[in-house]
Tab-separated table of C-alpha atoms and ligand atoms in Angstrom:
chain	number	residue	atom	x	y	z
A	1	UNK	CA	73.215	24.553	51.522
A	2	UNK	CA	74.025	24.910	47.872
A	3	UNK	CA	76.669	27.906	48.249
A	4	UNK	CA	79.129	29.302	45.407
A	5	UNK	CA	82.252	27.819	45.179
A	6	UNK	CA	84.294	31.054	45.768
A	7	UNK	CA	82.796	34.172	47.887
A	8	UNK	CA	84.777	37.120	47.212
A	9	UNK	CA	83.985	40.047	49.039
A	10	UNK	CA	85.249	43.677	47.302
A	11	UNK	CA	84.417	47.075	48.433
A	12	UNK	CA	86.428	50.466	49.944
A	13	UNK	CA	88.776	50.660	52.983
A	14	UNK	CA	86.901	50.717	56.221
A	15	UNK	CA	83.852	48.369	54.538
A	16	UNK	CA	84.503	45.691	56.878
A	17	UNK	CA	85.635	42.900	54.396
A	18	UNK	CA	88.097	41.458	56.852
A	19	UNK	CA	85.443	41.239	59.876
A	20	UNK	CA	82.624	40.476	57.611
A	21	UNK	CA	84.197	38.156	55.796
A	22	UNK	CA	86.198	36.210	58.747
A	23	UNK	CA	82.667	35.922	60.065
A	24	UNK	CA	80.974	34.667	56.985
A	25	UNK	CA	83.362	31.832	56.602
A	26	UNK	CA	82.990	30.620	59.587
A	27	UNK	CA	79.084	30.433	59.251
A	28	UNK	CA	79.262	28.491	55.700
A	29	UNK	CA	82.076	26.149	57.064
A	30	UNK	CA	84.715	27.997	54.097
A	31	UNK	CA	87.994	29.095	54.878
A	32	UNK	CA	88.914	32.484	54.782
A	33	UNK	CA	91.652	34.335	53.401
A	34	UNK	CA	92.579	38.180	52.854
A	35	UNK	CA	94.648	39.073	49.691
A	36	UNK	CA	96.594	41.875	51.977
A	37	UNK	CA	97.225	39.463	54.974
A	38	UNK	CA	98.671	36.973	52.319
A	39	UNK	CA	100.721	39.648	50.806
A	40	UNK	CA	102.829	40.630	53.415
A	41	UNK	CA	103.003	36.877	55.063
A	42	UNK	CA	104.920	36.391	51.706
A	43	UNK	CA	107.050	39.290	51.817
A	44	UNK	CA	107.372	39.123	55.193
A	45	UNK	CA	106.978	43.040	55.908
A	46	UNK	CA	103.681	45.111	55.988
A	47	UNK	CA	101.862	46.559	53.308
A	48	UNK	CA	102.934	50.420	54.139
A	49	UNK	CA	106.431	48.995	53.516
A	50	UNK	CA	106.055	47.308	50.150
A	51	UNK	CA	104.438	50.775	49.110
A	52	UNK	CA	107.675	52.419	50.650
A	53	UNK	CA	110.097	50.219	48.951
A	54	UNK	CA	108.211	48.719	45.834
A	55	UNK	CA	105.806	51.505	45.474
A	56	UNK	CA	101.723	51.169	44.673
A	57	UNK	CA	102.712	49.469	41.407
A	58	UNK	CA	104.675	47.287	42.752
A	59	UNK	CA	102.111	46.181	45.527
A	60	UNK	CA	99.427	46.122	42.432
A	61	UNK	CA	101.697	43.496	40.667
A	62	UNK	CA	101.660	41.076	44.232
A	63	UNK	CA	97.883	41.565	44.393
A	64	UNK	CA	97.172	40.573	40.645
A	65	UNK	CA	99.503	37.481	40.956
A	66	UNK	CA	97.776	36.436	44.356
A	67	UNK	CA	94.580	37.082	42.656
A	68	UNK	CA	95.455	34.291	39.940
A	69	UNK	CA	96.667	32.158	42.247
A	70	UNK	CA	93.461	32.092	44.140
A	71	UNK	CA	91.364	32.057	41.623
A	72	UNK	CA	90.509	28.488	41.597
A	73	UNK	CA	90.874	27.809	44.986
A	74	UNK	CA	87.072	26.155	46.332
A	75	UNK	CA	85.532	26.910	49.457
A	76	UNK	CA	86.776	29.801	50.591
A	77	UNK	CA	85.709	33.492	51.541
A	78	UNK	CA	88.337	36.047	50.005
A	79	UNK	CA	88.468	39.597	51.198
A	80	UNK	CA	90.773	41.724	48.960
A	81	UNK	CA	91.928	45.454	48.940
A	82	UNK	CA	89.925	48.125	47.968
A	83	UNK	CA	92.227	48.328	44.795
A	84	UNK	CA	91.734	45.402	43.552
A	85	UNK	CA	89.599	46.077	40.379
A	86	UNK	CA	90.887	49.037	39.289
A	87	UNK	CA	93.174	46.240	37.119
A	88	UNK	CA	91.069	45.496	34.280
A	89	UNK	CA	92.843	42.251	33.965
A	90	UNK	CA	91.822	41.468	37.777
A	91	UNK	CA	88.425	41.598	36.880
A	92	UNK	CA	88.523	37.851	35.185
A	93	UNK	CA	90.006	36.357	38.769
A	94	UNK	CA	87.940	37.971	40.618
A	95	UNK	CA	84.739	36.779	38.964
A	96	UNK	CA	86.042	32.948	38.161
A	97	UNK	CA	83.580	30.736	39.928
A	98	UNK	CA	82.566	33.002	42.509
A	99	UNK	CA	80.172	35.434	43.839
A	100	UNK	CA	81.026	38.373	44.221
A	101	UNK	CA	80.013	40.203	46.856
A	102	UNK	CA	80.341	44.492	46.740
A	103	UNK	CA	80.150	45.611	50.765
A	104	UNK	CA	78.764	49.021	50.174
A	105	UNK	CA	79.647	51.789	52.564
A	106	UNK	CA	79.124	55.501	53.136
A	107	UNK	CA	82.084	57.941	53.206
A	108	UNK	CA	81.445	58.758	56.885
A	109	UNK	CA	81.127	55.343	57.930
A	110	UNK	CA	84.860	54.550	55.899
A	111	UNK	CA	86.059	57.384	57.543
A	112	UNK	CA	85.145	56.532	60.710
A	113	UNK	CA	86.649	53.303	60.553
A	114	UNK	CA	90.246	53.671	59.176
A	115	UNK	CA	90.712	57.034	61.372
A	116	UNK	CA	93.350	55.513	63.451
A	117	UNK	CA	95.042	53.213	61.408
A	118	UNK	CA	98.459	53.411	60.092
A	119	UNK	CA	98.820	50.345	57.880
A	120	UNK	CA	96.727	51.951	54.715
A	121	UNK	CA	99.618	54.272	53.003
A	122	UNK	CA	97.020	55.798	50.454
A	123	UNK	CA	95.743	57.808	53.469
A	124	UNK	CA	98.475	59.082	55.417
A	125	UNK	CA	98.368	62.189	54.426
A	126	UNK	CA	96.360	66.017	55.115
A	127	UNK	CA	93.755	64.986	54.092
A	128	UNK	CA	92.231	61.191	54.028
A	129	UNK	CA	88.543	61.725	53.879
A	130	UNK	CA	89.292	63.798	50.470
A	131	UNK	CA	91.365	60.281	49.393
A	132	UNK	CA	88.447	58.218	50.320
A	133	UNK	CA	85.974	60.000	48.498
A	134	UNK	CA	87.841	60.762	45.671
A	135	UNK	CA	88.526	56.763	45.217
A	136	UNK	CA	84.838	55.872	46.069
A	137	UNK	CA	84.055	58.155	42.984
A	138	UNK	CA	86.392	56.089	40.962
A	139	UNK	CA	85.613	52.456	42.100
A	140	UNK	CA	82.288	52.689	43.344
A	141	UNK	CA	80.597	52.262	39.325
A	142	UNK	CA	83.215	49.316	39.474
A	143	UNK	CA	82.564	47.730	42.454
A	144	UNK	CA	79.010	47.929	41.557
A	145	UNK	CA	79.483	46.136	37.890
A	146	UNK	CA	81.604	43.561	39.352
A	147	UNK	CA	79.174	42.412	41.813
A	148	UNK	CA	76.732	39.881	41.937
A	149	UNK	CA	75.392	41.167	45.119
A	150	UNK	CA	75.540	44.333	47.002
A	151	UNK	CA	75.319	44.444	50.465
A	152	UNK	CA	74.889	47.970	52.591
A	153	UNK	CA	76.747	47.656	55.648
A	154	UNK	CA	76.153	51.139	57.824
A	155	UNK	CA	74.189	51.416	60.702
A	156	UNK	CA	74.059	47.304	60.873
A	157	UNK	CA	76.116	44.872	62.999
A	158	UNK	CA	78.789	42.279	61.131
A	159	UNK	CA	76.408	39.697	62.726
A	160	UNK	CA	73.311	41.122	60.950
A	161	UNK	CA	74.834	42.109	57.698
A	162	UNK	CA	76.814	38.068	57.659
A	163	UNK	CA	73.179	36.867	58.345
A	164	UNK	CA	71.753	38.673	55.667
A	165	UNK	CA	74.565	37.589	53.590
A	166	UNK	CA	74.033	33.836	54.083
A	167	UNK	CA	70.812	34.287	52.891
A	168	UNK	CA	71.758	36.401	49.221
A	169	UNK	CA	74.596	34.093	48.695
A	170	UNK	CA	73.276	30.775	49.300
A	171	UNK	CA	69.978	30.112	46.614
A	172	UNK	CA	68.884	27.227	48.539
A	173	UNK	CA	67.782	29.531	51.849
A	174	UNK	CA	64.025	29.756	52.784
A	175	UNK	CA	64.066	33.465	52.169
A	176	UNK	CA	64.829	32.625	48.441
A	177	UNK	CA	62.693	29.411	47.810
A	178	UNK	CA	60.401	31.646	49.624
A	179	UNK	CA	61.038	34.360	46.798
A	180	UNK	CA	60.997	31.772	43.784
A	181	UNK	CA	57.562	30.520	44.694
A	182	UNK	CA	56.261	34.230	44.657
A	183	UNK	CA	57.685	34.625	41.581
A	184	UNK	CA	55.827	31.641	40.077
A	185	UNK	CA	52.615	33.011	41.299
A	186	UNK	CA	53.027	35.912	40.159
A	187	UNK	CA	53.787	34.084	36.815
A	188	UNK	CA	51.167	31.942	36.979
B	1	S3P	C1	94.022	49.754	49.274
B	1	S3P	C2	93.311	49.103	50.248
B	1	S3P	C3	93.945	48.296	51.282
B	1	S3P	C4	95.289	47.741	50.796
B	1	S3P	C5	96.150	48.846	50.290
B	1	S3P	C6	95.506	49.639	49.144
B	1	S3P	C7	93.285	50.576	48.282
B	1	S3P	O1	93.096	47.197	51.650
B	1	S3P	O2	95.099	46.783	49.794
B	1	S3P	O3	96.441	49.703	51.378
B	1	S3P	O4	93.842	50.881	47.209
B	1	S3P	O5	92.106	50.909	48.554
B	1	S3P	P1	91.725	47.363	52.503
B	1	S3P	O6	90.639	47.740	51.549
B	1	S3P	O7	91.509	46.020	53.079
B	1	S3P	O8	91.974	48.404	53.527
């Protein structure tokens, strides 16, 4: 296999990052890691109480430092929050030896999947579908710029999408050499 040194896997709440990603590493033999898990092993409280106590900015400014701090690290799959590149600045450590990888998912399905969860303050409220599309409108042109790949996830299982995955991330796959000789034909 001839894989990136860094995967990094961006993309809204409820895009499966942690699954997806979890499952990725563990088929390329990297270690994973999740900016938010890191986060509040550090502070030692949970990410709805950091926004409570430090607010969103102060979260922002743990996520941007844990970004740098990462950003050399080799061999590893990194899921990070759905906020992460709204920081300009972030958009350098993010990048930095990796591929990036945008998991692309519809409103319904992101809805769907953070319905019953508690730990993601920017949607306890009224109204968290209105949130979630509101901040896909905002990050999804960024998302998309960042990435070096862009993988759909609805309607397909982690297992399919990590398989599919494997194969965009890692040039030295069949389905690529498979692609590359096309291409020369086609050239020729
Ligand atoms: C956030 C997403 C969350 C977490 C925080 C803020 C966001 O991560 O970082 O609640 O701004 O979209 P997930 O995308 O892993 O849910």
């Amino acid at each position: 296999m001839s894989l990136p040194k860094r995967i990094v896997l961006v993309g809204p709440m409820g895009a499966g990052k942690s699954t997806i990603g979890r499952m990725l590493a563990r088929e390329v033999g990297y270690r994973f890691l999740d900016t938010d898990r890191i986060i509040e092993d550090r502070c030692g409280a949970n990410i709805p109480w950091i926004f409570d106590v430090e607010g969103e900015e102060g979260f922002r400014l743990r996520e941007t430092a844990m970004l740098a701090e990462l950003s050399d690290a080799a061999g590893i799959v990194l899921a990070t929050g759905g906020g992460a590149v709204m920081k300009p600045e972030n958009h350098e450590l993010l990048k930095h030896e990796a591929t990036v990888v945008y998991l692309k998912t519809s409103l319904e399905q992101q809805v769907e999947r953070t319905r019953r969860d508690r730990n993601r303050p920017l949607l306890q409220n009224d109204d968290p579908e209105a949130v979630l599309r509101h901040l896909f409108a905002l990050r999804d042109p960024i998302y998309t710029q960042l990435a070096d790949v862009i993988m759909y996830t609805d309607r397909k299982s982690p297992r399919l999408v990590v398989r599919q995955l494997v194969n965009r991330v890692d040039p030295k796959t069949p389905r690529h050499r498979r692609q590359v000789r096309k291409e020369g034909r086609n050239h020729a």
